[in-house]
Amino acid sequence: RPTPPLSTWVMATGFKVLGINELAGRLPLALAGLLALLLANRIISRLFTPKAGLLAALVLVTTPAFLFQSRQLASDMIYYLALLASAGGLACYLWPQDNRHSRLDLAIGGLGLVAGFLAKGWILGFFFPIFCLALAIGDSWRTRSWEEAIEETKEEVDGESPFRGSDVAIPT
C-alpha cells in the first residue's frame, strides 16, 4: 500500500540541499514546527484576539508532544501543520473576528487541504478537516451565533472568567 509522499518529499529536499546528514533530515521538520507556531498565532489572532493568539502559540510550544514531534525524523509534524492550516485557514475565512473575509485565509485553508491529502491521504488529510468544519458550522446554527461564542471567549481570555471567585486558580 503506497504511503502519501509529502513527508518524504520534504525530508528528501532537506537531504538534497544540505547533504546526507542528521541536520538535513530534522531541519525541515523543525521549520514545519516553527511555521505551525506562527500559523497558530495568526489563526487564533484572526478568530479571537492577538493576546489569545500569543497564548495559543505559547501553549503549543510548551506541549511536550509538539516539541518531540518537531525534532524527530519519523514525525507527523508536516501533517499537523497541514491540519492546522486547513482547519484554521478555512475557519478564519468563515468566521473572522473583524468580519473581513481574507483571500489569504482561504488560500491557507486550501493549501492545507492539499498538503493534508499529500501527507496522510483522503480520509485524515482531506475529509477529516472538512468534517470538523461541517460539525462546527452545524453546531453554530444549532446553538448560538459565532459572534456570541467569540465574545464569550474574549471575555474569558481578558480575565473575566466565569471561574473567578471559585477554587480554581487562574493567573491574570
Short mmCIF file of N, CA, C and O in Angstrom, two decimals, residues 42-43 46-47 86-97 99-109 133:
data_model
loop_
_atom_site.label_atom_id
_atom_site.label_comp_id
_atom_site.label_asym_id
_atom_site.label_seq_id
_atom_site.Cartn_x
_atom_site.Cartn_y
_atom_site.Cartn_z
N ARG A 42 -1.43 33.28 14.14
CA ARG A 42 -2.23 34.02 13.17
C ARG A 42 -3.70 33.60 13.20
O ARG A 42 -4.60 34.43 13.18
N ILE A 43 -3.93 32.30 13.26
CA ILE A 43 -5.30 31.80 13.22
C ILE A 43 -6.08 32.25 14.45
O ILE A 43 -7.19 32.78 14.34
N ARG A 46 -6.79 35.91 14.42
CA ARG A 46 -7.87 36.28 13.48
C ARG A 46 -9.24 35.88 14.03
O ARG A 46 -10.22 36.58 13.80
N LEU A 47 -9.30 34.76 14.74
CA LEU A 47 -10.59 34.30 15.25
C LEU A 47 -10.98 34.98 16.56
O LEU A 47 -12.16 35.18 16.82
N SER A 86 -5.36 23.82 7.21
CA SER A 86 -6.65 23.60 6.54
C SER A 86 -7.81 24.01 7.44
O SER A 86 -8.64 24.83 7.04
N ALA A 87 -7.88 23.46 8.63
CA ALA A 87 -9.00 23.79 9.51
C ALA A 87 -8.94 25.24 9.97
O ALA A 87 -9.96 25.95 9.95
N GLY A 88 -7.76 25.71 10.34
CA GLY A 88 -7.62 27.09 10.81
C GLY A 88 -7.83 28.12 9.73
O GLY A 88 -8.52 29.12 9.94
N GLY A 89 -7.24 27.89 8.56
CA GLY A 89 -7.41 28.84 7.46
C GLY A 89 -8.86 28.96 7.01
O GLY A 89 -9.37 30.07 6.80
N LEU A 90 -9.54 27.83 6.90
CA LEU A 90 -10.95 27.87 6.49
C LEU A 90 -11.82 28.46 7.58
O LEU A 90 -12.77 29.20 7.29
N ALA A 91 -11.52 28.17 8.85
CA ALA A 91 -12.27 28.78 9.95
C ALA A 91 -12.08 30.29 9.97
O ALA A 91 -13.04 31.04 10.18
N CYS A 92 -10.85 30.75 9.73
CA CYS A 92 -10.60 32.20 9.68
C CYS A 92 -11.34 32.85 8.51
O CYS A 92 -11.79 33.99 8.61
N TYR A 93 -11.47 32.12 7.42
CA TYR A 93 -12.21 32.67 6.28
C TYR A 93 -13.70 32.73 6.59
O TYR A 93 -14.37 33.70 6.25
N LEU A 94 -14.22 31.70 7.25
CA LEU A 94 -15.65 31.64 7.53
C LEU A 94 -16.08 32.55 8.67
O LEU A 94 -17.15 33.16 8.63
N TRP A 95 -15.26 32.64 9.74
CA TRP A 95 -15.66 33.37 10.94
C TRP A 95 -14.59 34.36 11.39
O TRP A 95 -14.12 34.29 12.52
N PRO A 96 -14.21 35.33 10.56
CA PRO A 96 -13.18 36.28 11.01
C PRO A 96 -13.73 37.20 12.09
O PRO A 96 -14.91 37.55 12.08
N GLN A 97 -12.88 37.57 13.03
CA GLN A 97 -13.31 38.44 14.13
C GLN A 97 -13.74 39.81 13.60
O GLN A 97 -14.71 40.38 14.07
N ASN A 99 -14.93 40.49 10.64
CA ASN A 99 -15.91 40.32 9.56
C ASN A 99 -15.35 40.63 8.18
O ASN A 99 -16.10 40.94 7.26
N ARG A 100 -14.02 40.58 8.03
CA ARG A 100 -13.39 40.76 6.71
C ARG A 100 -12.88 39.40 6.25
O ARG A 100 -11.96 38.85 6.83
N HIS A 101 -13.49 38.88 5.21
CA HIS A 101 -13.08 37.58 4.68
C HIS A 101 -11.83 37.77 3.82
O HIS A 101 -11.86 38.42 2.80
N SER A 102 -10.73 37.18 4.28
CA SER A 102 -9.44 37.34 3.62
C SER A 102 -9.20 36.19 2.64
O SER A 102 -9.37 35.02 2.99
N ARG A 103 -8.78 36.55 1.44
CA ARG A 103 -8.42 35.51 0.47
C ARG A 103 -7.19 34.74 0.92
O ARG A 103 -7.01 33.59 0.56
N LEU A 104 -6.33 35.38 1.71
CA LEU A 104 -5.17 34.69 2.24
C LEU A 104 -5.60 33.54 3.15
O LEU A 104 -5.03 32.45 3.09
N ASP A 105 -6.62 33.76 3.98
CA ASP A 105 -7.13 32.68 4.82
C ASP A 105 -7.67 31.53 3.98
O ASP A 105 -7.44 30.36 4.28
N LEU A 106 -8.38 31.87 2.93
CA LEU A 106 -8.91 30.84 2.04
C LEU A 106 -7.78 30.08 1.36
O LEU A 106 -7.82 28.85 1.24
N ALA A 107 -6.73 30.80 0.95
CA ALA A 107 -5.57 30.15 0.32
C ALA A 107 -4.84 29.25 1.32
O ALA A 107 -4.44 28.13 0.97
N ILE A 108 -4.69 29.71 2.55
CA ILE A 108 -4.05 28.88 3.58
C ILE A 108 -4.87 27.61 3.80
O ILE A 108 -4.33 26.51 3.88
N GLY A 109 -6.18 27.76 3.88
CA GLY A 109 -7.04 26.60 4.07
C GLY A 109 -6.97 25.63 2.90
O GLY A 109 -6.87 24.42 3.08
N LEU A 133 -15.06 21.04 10.18
CA LEU A 133 -15.67 22.34 9.87
C LEU A 133 -17.17 22.22 9.68
O LEU A 133 -17.93 23.09 10.09
#
